[in-house]
Short mmCIF file of C-alpha atoms and ligand atoms in Angstrom, two decimals:
data_model
loop_
_atom_site.label_atom_id
_atom_site.label_comp_id
_atom_site.label_asym_id
_atom_site.label_seq_id
_atom_site.Cartn_x
_atom_site.Cartn_y
_atom_site.Cartn_z
CA MET A 1 73.95 -54.79 -21.45
CA ASP A 2 74.09 -54.06 -17.73
CA GLY A 3 71.90 -57.07 -16.97
CA ILE A 4 68.85 -56.20 -19.05
CA ARG A 5 66.64 -59.19 -19.89
CA GLY A 6 64.25 -59.37 -22.79
CA ILE A 7 64.22 -57.19 -25.87
CA TYR A 8 63.65 -53.60 -24.89
CA MET A 9 62.46 -51.38 -27.71
CA ASP A 10 60.82 -48.62 -25.71
CA HIS A 11 63.71 -46.16 -25.26
CA ALA A 12 61.40 -43.25 -26.06
CA ALA A 13 59.47 -44.05 -22.86
CA THR A 14 62.56 -44.31 -20.73
CA THR A 15 66.08 -45.71 -20.67
CA TYR A 16 68.06 -47.57 -18.02
CA THR A 17 70.63 -45.61 -16.01
CA LYS A 18 74.14 -46.39 -17.24
CA ARG A 19 76.47 -48.02 -14.75
CA GLU A 20 79.03 -45.16 -15.02
CA VAL A 21 76.24 -42.69 -14.34
CA LEU A 22 74.98 -44.57 -11.29
CA GLU A 23 78.49 -44.93 -9.92
CA GLU A 24 79.05 -41.22 -10.15
CA MET A 25 75.79 -40.61 -8.29
CA LEU A 26 76.24 -43.02 -5.40
CA PRO A 27 78.66 -41.02 -3.19
CA PHE A 28 76.13 -38.18 -3.18
CA PHE A 29 73.71 -40.28 -1.15
CA THR A 30 76.30 -41.04 1.51
CA GLU A 31 79.60 -39.28 2.14
CA TYR A 32 78.74 -36.23 0.01
CA PHE A 33 75.37 -35.58 1.60
CA GLY A 34 75.81 -31.89 2.39
CA ASN A 35 73.30 -29.26 1.36
CA PRO A 36 74.86 -27.30 -1.51
CA SER A 37 73.54 -24.07 0.03
CA SER A 38 75.48 -24.63 3.28
CA ILE A 39 78.56 -22.52 3.91
CA HIS A 40 80.61 -25.28 5.57
CA LYS A 41 82.85 -27.78 3.85
CA PHE A 42 80.09 -30.45 3.60
CA GLY A 43 78.03 -28.01 1.59
CA ARG A 44 80.88 -26.50 -0.42
CA ASP A 45 82.13 -29.91 -1.59
CA VAL A 46 78.73 -30.76 -2.96
CA ARG A 47 78.22 -27.32 -4.49
CA LYS A 48 81.40 -27.82 -6.50
CA HIS A 49 80.06 -30.99 -8.08
CA VAL A 50 76.67 -29.44 -8.80
CA ASP A 51 78.54 -26.65 -10.59
CA THR A 52 80.48 -29.22 -12.63
CA ALA A 53 77.23 -30.91 -13.66
CA ARG A 54 75.85 -27.53 -14.71
CA GLU A 55 78.97 -26.89 -16.80
CA ARG A 56 78.61 -30.27 -18.48
CA VAL A 57 75.03 -29.50 -19.47
CA ALA A 58 75.99 -26.04 -20.71
CA LYS A 59 78.79 -27.48 -22.82
CA ALA A 60 76.51 -30.10 -24.37
CA LEU A 61 74.04 -27.40 -25.45
CA GLY A 62 76.44 -24.60 -26.35
CA ALA A 63 75.04 -22.52 -23.49
CA ASP A 64 76.50 -20.70 -20.50
CA PRO A 65 76.30 -22.47 -17.10
CA SER A 66 74.32 -19.52 -15.73
CA GLU A 67 71.58 -20.35 -18.26
CA ILE A 68 71.02 -23.90 -16.95
CA TYR A 69 68.22 -24.51 -14.41
CA PHE A 70 67.69 -27.96 -12.91
CA THR A 71 64.07 -29.11 -12.68
CA ALA A 72 62.25 -32.27 -11.64
CA GLY A 73 62.14 -33.52 -15.24
CA GLY A 74 60.89 -32.73 -18.71
CA SER A 75 57.28 -32.08 -17.73
CA GLU A 76 58.28 -29.47 -15.16
CA ALA A 77 60.64 -27.80 -17.62
CA ASP A 78 57.83 -27.58 -20.21
CA ASN A 79 55.37 -26.22 -17.65
CA TRP A 80 57.85 -23.64 -16.44
CA ALA A 81 58.87 -22.43 -19.89
CA VAL A 82 55.30 -21.90 -21.07
CA LYS A 83 53.58 -20.66 -17.90
CA GLY A 84 56.67 -18.76 -16.85
CA THR A 85 56.92 -16.70 -20.03
CA ALA A 86 53.14 -16.37 -20.40
CA TYR A 87 52.69 -14.79 -16.97
CA ALA A 88 55.86 -12.69 -17.15
CA ASN A 89 54.99 -11.18 -20.54
CA LYS A 90 51.24 -10.65 -20.17
CA SER A 91 51.61 -6.93 -20.65
CA LYS A 92 53.12 -7.53 -24.11
CA GLY A 93 50.49 -9.97 -25.33
CA ASN A 94 48.53 -13.13 -24.65
CA HIS A 95 49.13 -15.26 -27.74
CA ILE A 96 51.10 -18.51 -27.88
CA ILE A 97 51.91 -20.59 -30.97
CA THR A 98 52.50 -24.33 -30.71
CA THR A 99 51.66 -27.50 -32.69
CA ASN A 100 49.00 -30.15 -32.31
CA ILE A 101 51.58 -32.95 -31.91
CA GLU A 102 53.31 -31.73 -28.75
CA HIS A 103 53.78 -33.89 -25.67
CA HIS A 104 50.92 -33.61 -23.17
CA ALA A 105 53.21 -31.73 -20.79
CA LEU A 106 53.05 -28.91 -23.34
CA LEU A 107 49.53 -29.33 -24.70
CA HIS A 108 47.83 -29.57 -21.32
CA THR A 109 49.78 -26.56 -20.08
CA CYS A 110 48.53 -24.57 -23.08
CA GLU A 111 44.96 -25.75 -22.49
CA TYR A 112 45.27 -24.58 -18.88
CA LEU A 113 46.50 -21.19 -20.03
CA GLU A 114 43.55 -20.86 -22.40
CA LYS A 115 41.28 -21.01 -19.34
CA GLU A 116 43.41 -18.24 -17.84
CA GLY A 117 42.70 -15.92 -20.76
CA PHE A 118 45.59 -16.73 -23.08
CA GLU A 119 45.05 -17.56 -26.73
CA VAL A 120 46.80 -20.53 -28.26
CA THR A 121 47.26 -21.45 -31.92
CA TYR A 122 47.81 -25.19 -32.40
CA LEU A 123 49.45 -25.50 -35.80
CA PRO A 124 48.73 -28.57 -37.90
CA VAL A 125 51.49 -30.77 -39.34
CA ASP A 126 51.81 -32.51 -42.69
CA GLU A 127 51.54 -36.27 -43.32
CA TYR A 128 55.11 -36.75 -42.06
CA GLY A 129 54.53 -34.76 -38.89
CA LEU A 130 56.42 -31.67 -40.06
CA VAL A 131 55.28 -28.17 -39.16
CA SER A 132 55.61 -25.54 -41.89
CA VAL A 133 57.75 -22.49 -41.11
CA GLU A 134 55.40 -20.50 -43.34
CA ASP A 135 52.47 -21.52 -41.10
CA VAL A 136 54.39 -20.38 -38.04
CA LYS A 137 55.06 -17.04 -39.73
CA ASN A 138 51.43 -16.58 -40.70
CA ALA A 139 50.22 -17.38 -37.20
CA ILE A 140 52.25 -14.58 -35.61
CA THR A 141 50.25 -11.55 -34.46
CA ASP A 142 51.29 -8.45 -32.55
CA LYS A 143 50.06 -10.25 -29.42
CA THR A 144 52.35 -13.29 -29.84
CA ILE A 145 54.74 -13.72 -26.92
CA LEU A 146 55.88 -17.33 -27.30
CA ILE A 147 56.45 -19.99 -29.94
CA SER A 148 56.87 -23.48 -28.47
CA ILE A 149 57.60 -26.29 -30.92
CA MET A 150 59.07 -29.64 -30.01
CA TYR A 151 62.48 -30.56 -31.38
CA ALA A 152 61.56 -34.16 -32.19
CA ASN A 153 58.32 -36.01 -31.68
CA ASN A 154 58.20 -38.77 -29.08
CA GLU A 155 55.80 -40.98 -31.03
CA ILE A 156 56.79 -40.71 -34.69
CA GLY A 157 60.31 -39.29 -34.30
CA THR A 158 59.92 -36.41 -36.77
CA ILE A 159 62.54 -33.67 -36.33
CA GLN A 160 61.29 -30.12 -36.87
CA PRO A 161 63.10 -27.27 -38.70
CA ILE A 162 64.22 -25.82 -35.37
CA GLU A 163 66.91 -23.49 -36.65
CA GLU A 164 64.56 -21.81 -39.15
CA ILE A 165 61.80 -21.41 -36.58
CA GLY A 166 64.34 -20.00 -34.13
CA LYS A 167 65.54 -17.50 -36.71
CA LEU A 168 62.01 -16.38 -37.47
CA ALA A 169 61.15 -15.99 -33.77
CA ARG A 170 64.33 -14.00 -33.13
CA GLU A 171 63.61 -11.64 -36.05
CA LYS A 172 60.14 -10.99 -34.69
CA GLY A 173 61.32 -10.58 -31.09
CA ILE A 174 59.21 -13.53 -29.88
CA TYR A 175 60.50 -16.10 -27.39
CA PHE A 176 61.15 -19.56 -28.80
CA HIS A 177 60.96 -22.64 -26.57
CA THR A 178 61.58 -26.20 -27.72
CA ASP A 179 60.81 -29.45 -25.91
CA ALA A 180 64.00 -31.33 -26.79
CA VAL A 181 63.41 -34.21 -24.39
CA GLN A 182 63.59 -36.78 -27.21
CA ALA A 183 66.39 -35.06 -29.10
CA VAL A 184 69.05 -34.55 -26.43
CA GLY A 185 71.55 -37.38 -26.59
CA SER A 186 70.41 -38.36 -30.10
CA VAL A 187 71.06 -35.29 -32.23
CA LYS A 188 73.54 -32.43 -32.03
CA ILE A 189 72.07 -29.30 -30.48
CA ASP A 190 73.48 -25.79 -30.24
CA VAL A 191 71.13 -23.32 -28.63
CA LYS A 192 73.06 -20.30 -29.87
CA GLU A 193 73.36 -21.41 -33.49
CA GLN A 194 69.73 -22.51 -33.52
CA ASN A 195 68.37 -19.33 -31.88
CA ILE A 196 66.72 -21.25 -29.06
CA ASP A 197 65.61 -19.13 -26.08
CA MET A 198 64.42 -22.00 -23.88
CA LEU A 199 64.90 -25.75 -24.10
CA SER A 200 63.58 -28.65 -22.00
CA LEU A 201 65.43 -31.91 -21.44
CA SER A 202 65.11 -34.92 -19.15
CA ALA A 203 67.86 -37.27 -17.95
CA HIS A 204 65.90 -40.52 -18.07
CA LYS A 205 65.60 -40.30 -21.85
CA PHE A 206 69.40 -40.43 -22.28
CA TYR A 207 70.57 -43.08 -19.78
CA GLY A 208 70.37 -40.90 -16.69
CA PRO A 209 68.08 -41.13 -13.67
CA LYS A 210 64.36 -40.31 -13.56
CA GLY A 211 62.93 -37.20 -11.96
CA ILE A 212 65.64 -34.77 -13.01
CA GLY A 213 65.68 -32.43 -15.98
CA VAL A 214 66.78 -29.03 -17.16
CA LEU A 215 65.25 -25.89 -18.51
CA TYR A 216 67.80 -23.86 -20.46
CA VAL A 217 66.83 -20.19 -20.31
CA ARG A 218 68.79 -17.75 -22.45
CA LYS A 219 70.13 -14.78 -20.53
CA GLY A 220 67.62 -11.96 -20.69
CA VAL A 221 64.48 -14.07 -21.14
CA LYS A 222 61.73 -12.87 -18.82
CA LEU A 223 59.92 -15.67 -16.99
CA ILE A 224 58.34 -15.91 -13.57
CA ASN A 225 59.65 -18.25 -10.88
CA PHE A 226 58.08 -21.67 -10.93
CA VAL A 227 58.69 -22.75 -7.34
CA HIS A 228 58.77 -20.05 -4.66
CA GLY A 229 60.94 -20.52 -1.61
CA GLY A 230 64.68 -20.48 -1.04
CA GLY A 231 67.31 -18.99 -3.28
CA GLN A 232 68.31 -22.13 -5.20
CA GLU A 233 68.86 -22.00 -8.97
CA ARG A 234 69.69 -18.30 -8.73
CA GLY A 235 66.40 -17.64 -6.97
CA ARG A 236 64.29 -18.91 -9.86
CA ARG A 237 63.46 -22.46 -8.78
CA ALA A 238 63.38 -23.03 -5.04
CA GLY A 239 63.97 -26.28 -3.18
CA THR A 240 67.05 -28.16 -2.03
CA GLU A 241 68.65 -29.60 -5.13
CA ASN A 242 68.20 -33.24 -6.16
CA VAL A 243 71.96 -33.60 -5.91
CA PRO A 244 72.40 -37.26 -6.94
CA GLY A 245 70.05 -36.64 -9.86
CA ILE A 246 71.94 -33.55 -10.95
CA ILE A 247 75.26 -35.41 -10.79
CA GLY A 248 73.75 -38.26 -12.81
CA LEU A 249 72.29 -35.92 -15.41
CA GLY A 250 75.65 -34.19 -15.82
CA LYS A 251 77.45 -37.46 -16.35
CA ALA A 252 74.77 -38.85 -18.68
CA ILE A 253 74.74 -35.80 -20.95
CA GLU A 254 78.53 -35.80 -21.15
CA LEU A 255 78.59 -39.51 -22.07
CA ALA A 256 75.82 -39.03 -24.62
CA ASN A 257 77.62 -36.19 -26.35
CA GLU A 258 80.97 -37.95 -26.42
CA ASN A 259 79.48 -40.86 -28.35
CA LEU A 260 76.76 -39.00 -30.20
CA GLU A 261 77.79 -39.62 -33.80
CA GLU A 262 78.97 -43.15 -33.32
CA SER A 263 75.98 -44.35 -31.32
CA SER A 264 73.46 -42.53 -33.55
CA LYS A 265 74.99 -44.18 -36.60
CA ARG A 266 74.82 -47.62 -35.06
CA ILE A 267 71.24 -47.20 -33.88
CA MET A 268 70.18 -45.72 -37.22
CA GLY A 269 71.60 -48.79 -38.96
CA LEU A 270 69.53 -51.07 -36.75
CA ARG A 271 66.44 -48.94 -37.23
CA ASP A 272 66.74 -48.94 -41.01
CA LYS A 273 67.15 -52.70 -41.04
CA LEU A 274 64.07 -53.04 -38.86
CA ILE A 275 61.99 -50.70 -41.02
CA LYS A 276 63.03 -52.29 -44.29
CA GLY A 277 62.55 -55.81 -42.94
CA LEU A 278 59.07 -55.16 -41.59
CA MET A 279 57.89 -53.19 -44.62
CA ASP A 280 59.08 -56.03 -46.88
CA LYS A 281 57.58 -58.81 -44.81
CA ILE A 282 54.25 -57.36 -43.75
CA PRO A 283 51.73 -56.10 -46.33
CA TYR A 284 49.24 -53.31 -45.49
CA THR A 285 51.84 -51.53 -43.39
CA ARG A 286 52.56 -47.86 -43.16
CA LEU A 287 55.67 -46.20 -41.73
CA ASN A 288 54.64 -43.19 -39.66
CA GLY A 289 56.86 -40.13 -39.44
CA HIS A 290 59.36 -38.63 -41.85
CA PRO A 291 61.49 -41.04 -43.95
CA VAL A 292 64.75 -39.20 -43.13
CA LYS A 293 64.08 -36.26 -40.79
CA ARG A 294 63.56 -38.58 -37.85
CA LEU A 295 65.25 -39.62 -34.61
CA PRO A 296 67.90 -42.31 -35.06
CA GLY A 297 66.07 -44.81 -32.85
CA ASN A 298 62.45 -44.23 -33.83
CA ALA A 299 60.36 -46.63 -35.89
CA ASN A 300 56.57 -46.29 -35.89
CA PHE A 301 54.24 -48.47 -37.95
CA SER A 302 50.54 -48.85 -38.57
CA PHE A 303 49.46 -52.36 -39.46
CA GLN A 304 46.04 -52.34 -41.01
CA TYR A 305 43.40 -54.80 -39.75
CA ILE A 306 44.86 -55.29 -36.30
CA GLU A 307 44.59 -53.71 -32.91
CA GLY A 308 47.75 -52.24 -31.39
CA GLU A 309 46.98 -53.40 -27.87
CA SER A 310 46.70 -57.06 -28.87
CA LEU A 311 49.91 -56.72 -30.84
CA LEU A 312 51.71 -55.31 -27.81
CA LEU A 313 50.48 -58.10 -25.56
CA ASN A 314 51.58 -60.73 -28.06
CA LEU A 315 55.00 -59.11 -28.41
CA ASP A 316 55.29 -58.93 -24.64
CA MET A 317 54.68 -62.68 -24.43
CA LYS A 318 57.65 -63.10 -26.77
CA GLY A 319 59.78 -60.87 -24.56
CA ILE A 320 59.65 -57.81 -26.81
CA ALA A 321 58.78 -54.44 -25.23
CA GLY A 322 57.30 -51.84 -27.57
CA SER A 323 54.64 -49.20 -27.28
CA SER A 324 51.34 -48.61 -28.96
CA GLY A 325 50.24 -45.29 -30.32
CA SER A 326 46.61 -46.15 -29.91
CA ALA A 327 45.90 -45.83 -26.22
CA CYS A 328 46.91 -42.78 -24.31
CA THR A 329 48.23 -42.90 -20.78
CA SER A 330 44.89 -41.98 -19.28
CA GLY A 331 43.63 -45.43 -20.31
CA SER A 332 41.10 -44.07 -22.77
CA LEU A 333 40.73 -45.78 -26.10
CA ASP A 334 41.20 -42.64 -28.16
CA PRO A 335 44.00 -43.03 -30.68
CA SER A 336 47.06 -40.89 -30.23
CA HIS A 337 46.62 -37.20 -31.08
CA VAL A 338 49.88 -37.38 -33.05
CA LEU A 339 48.72 -40.18 -35.35
CA LEU A 340 45.42 -38.40 -35.97
CA ALA A 341 47.32 -35.16 -36.67
CA ILE A 342 49.30 -36.79 -39.49
CA GLY A 343 46.02 -37.81 -41.06
CA LEU A 344 45.52 -41.43 -40.02
CA SER A 345 41.97 -42.67 -39.61
CA HIS A 346 41.00 -43.92 -36.15
CA GLU A 347 40.96 -47.44 -37.49
CA ILE A 348 44.50 -47.35 -38.87
CA ALA A 349 45.85 -45.39 -35.92
CA HIS A 350 44.57 -48.17 -33.66
CA GLY A 351 46.88 -50.68 -35.31
CA SER A 352 50.05 -48.76 -34.52
CA LEU A 353 53.29 -49.83 -32.93
CA ARG A 354 56.30 -47.77 -31.86
CA LEU A 355 59.61 -49.55 -31.54
CA SER A 356 62.22 -47.14 -30.20
CA LEU A 357 65.76 -48.44 -30.31
CA GLY A 358 68.71 -47.51 -28.15
CA ALA A 359 71.91 -48.57 -26.46
CA VAL A 360 70.69 -52.00 -25.39
CA ASN A 361 69.69 -53.20 -28.87
CA THR A 362 71.73 -55.48 -31.13
CA GLU A 363 71.51 -56.97 -34.63
CA GLU A 364 70.19 -60.16 -33.04
CA ASP A 365 67.31 -58.22 -31.47
CA ILE A 366 66.33 -56.94 -34.90
CA ASP A 367 66.55 -60.41 -36.43
CA TYR A 368 64.36 -61.79 -33.67
CA VAL A 369 61.71 -59.09 -34.13
CA LEU A 370 61.76 -59.64 -37.90
CA GLU A 371 61.11 -63.31 -37.28
CA VAL A 372 58.41 -62.98 -34.64
CA LEU A 373 56.45 -59.84 -35.52
CA PRO A 374 55.23 -60.82 -39.03
CA GLU A 375 53.82 -64.07 -37.62
CA ILE A 376 51.96 -62.26 -34.86
CA VAL A 377 50.52 -59.70 -37.27
CA GLU A 378 49.36 -62.44 -39.64
CA ARG A 379 47.76 -64.41 -36.80
CA LEU A 380 45.90 -61.33 -35.51
CA ARG A 381 44.78 -60.44 -39.01
CA GLN A 382 43.30 -63.88 -39.50
CA MET A 383 40.82 -62.94 -36.80
CA SER A 384 39.74 -59.82 -38.65
CA PRO A 385 36.72 -60.21 -40.93
CA LEU A 386 37.88 -57.16 -42.92
CA TYR A 387 41.22 -58.74 -43.69
CA GLU A 388 39.57 -61.78 -45.29
CA LYS A 389 37.97 -59.54 -47.91
CA VAL A 390 41.10 -57.68 -48.99
CA LYS A 391 43.71 -60.42 -49.03
CA GLY A 392 45.56 -60.41 -52.30
CA GLY A 393 44.48 -56.88 -53.18
CA ASN A 394 46.36 -53.59 -53.13
CA THR A 395 48.83 -53.64 -50.25
CA ASN A 396 49.39 -49.90 -49.94
CA VAL A 397 47.89 -48.30 -46.93
C1 LIG B 401 59.31 -37.97 -21.80
C2 LIG B 401 58.92 -36.67 -22.41
C3 LIG B 401 58.52 -35.58 -21.63
C4 LIG B 401 58.33 -35.69 -20.12
O1 LIG B 401 59.54 -35.81 -19.45
P1 LIG B 401 59.51 -36.33 -17.93
O2 LIG B 401 60.92 -36.19 -17.47
O3 LIG B 401 59.09 -37.77 -18.00
O4 LIG B 401 58.56 -35.48 -17.18
C5 LIG B 401 58.22 -34.39 -22.25
N1 LIG B 401 58.32 -34.26 -23.57
C6 LIG B 401 58.71 -35.28 -24.38
C7 LIG B 401 58.82 -35.06 -25.84
C8 LIG B 401 59.01 -36.51 -23.82
O5 LIG B 401 59.38 -37.51 -24.61
#
């Protein structure tokens, strides 16, 4: 598809930019180069298209265009939502509730705020990665100003009970933010129905360009400005707009929502075939994440007695791109905080592999992985002294 070589199964890390999206962006580098804040025709023409992109985003989320703020991506949107509400509502309280499986953009922001005098509760999750609504309820104090819980997890794909958490937060008068970077374009979202006050998304996770995202902020939510300067984004986020990015994001979200059901169904079919095939073929394997409450494209496995990094390298040599849950981006050898949070031991977490499927994948890709992966796992296991001892025993992990 669109000239992609090799078997790409790392859509949770990023996606390619769809041809239709790129084509819609291109004129905004050249003939439509005006600054959308300018009064003249060059500016006005561009402004019109920025407004259209904003309307497309609003429509996809069930929001009003005036509630859509363009940012430089998902990380910025997360930072803004959390720091923005924390600082703006300090007089009401200093307590934030989140989970221990959030993306680092959220977790590290919360850790920063702890140093600034805020208190953060990091809720645990169950073995499937689900947070309990009861736990959220019990964590609320009269100092709680924000609940931030991700829509769907980027590593294990688990989808949280967003609507129930939103309802609870609304009843208690506490702001509710969700990092929906993995969910947008894969599952149907309605910020009004789901009582969401703030939501982060990022174009490069749904076939749009990198470096552009959105923070949805419900009308009436109090948050401080993230970037000070000019009057862009209704004075709340300064800086000349990333116009081509905004145009691309608008097109990408529209395309994603048009084909949401159909593409999710197709990808889910591939994912289920992959999961079943690998679980059948490879003993001592565990599927991480929830069996059904999970993103259509997410498959995450732990293979006992092997090391995720070696597995990745071997897959790469066969032209298959996946991701390991064992090493974090900082290059440390600590296993992923998400895999530890669902109760995996360090040893088992180290043998993990995420294959995230998307638009580029086909039945043939799945067949190829089902042929190649079991052989690689077996070969790596033969090198493990522990594996020798257990062969032929209980195969449940
Ligand atoms: C990718 C991702 C982010 C970060 O988005 P960027 O646009 O890359 O900054 C945040 N949260 C989740 C869940 C993600 O998957």
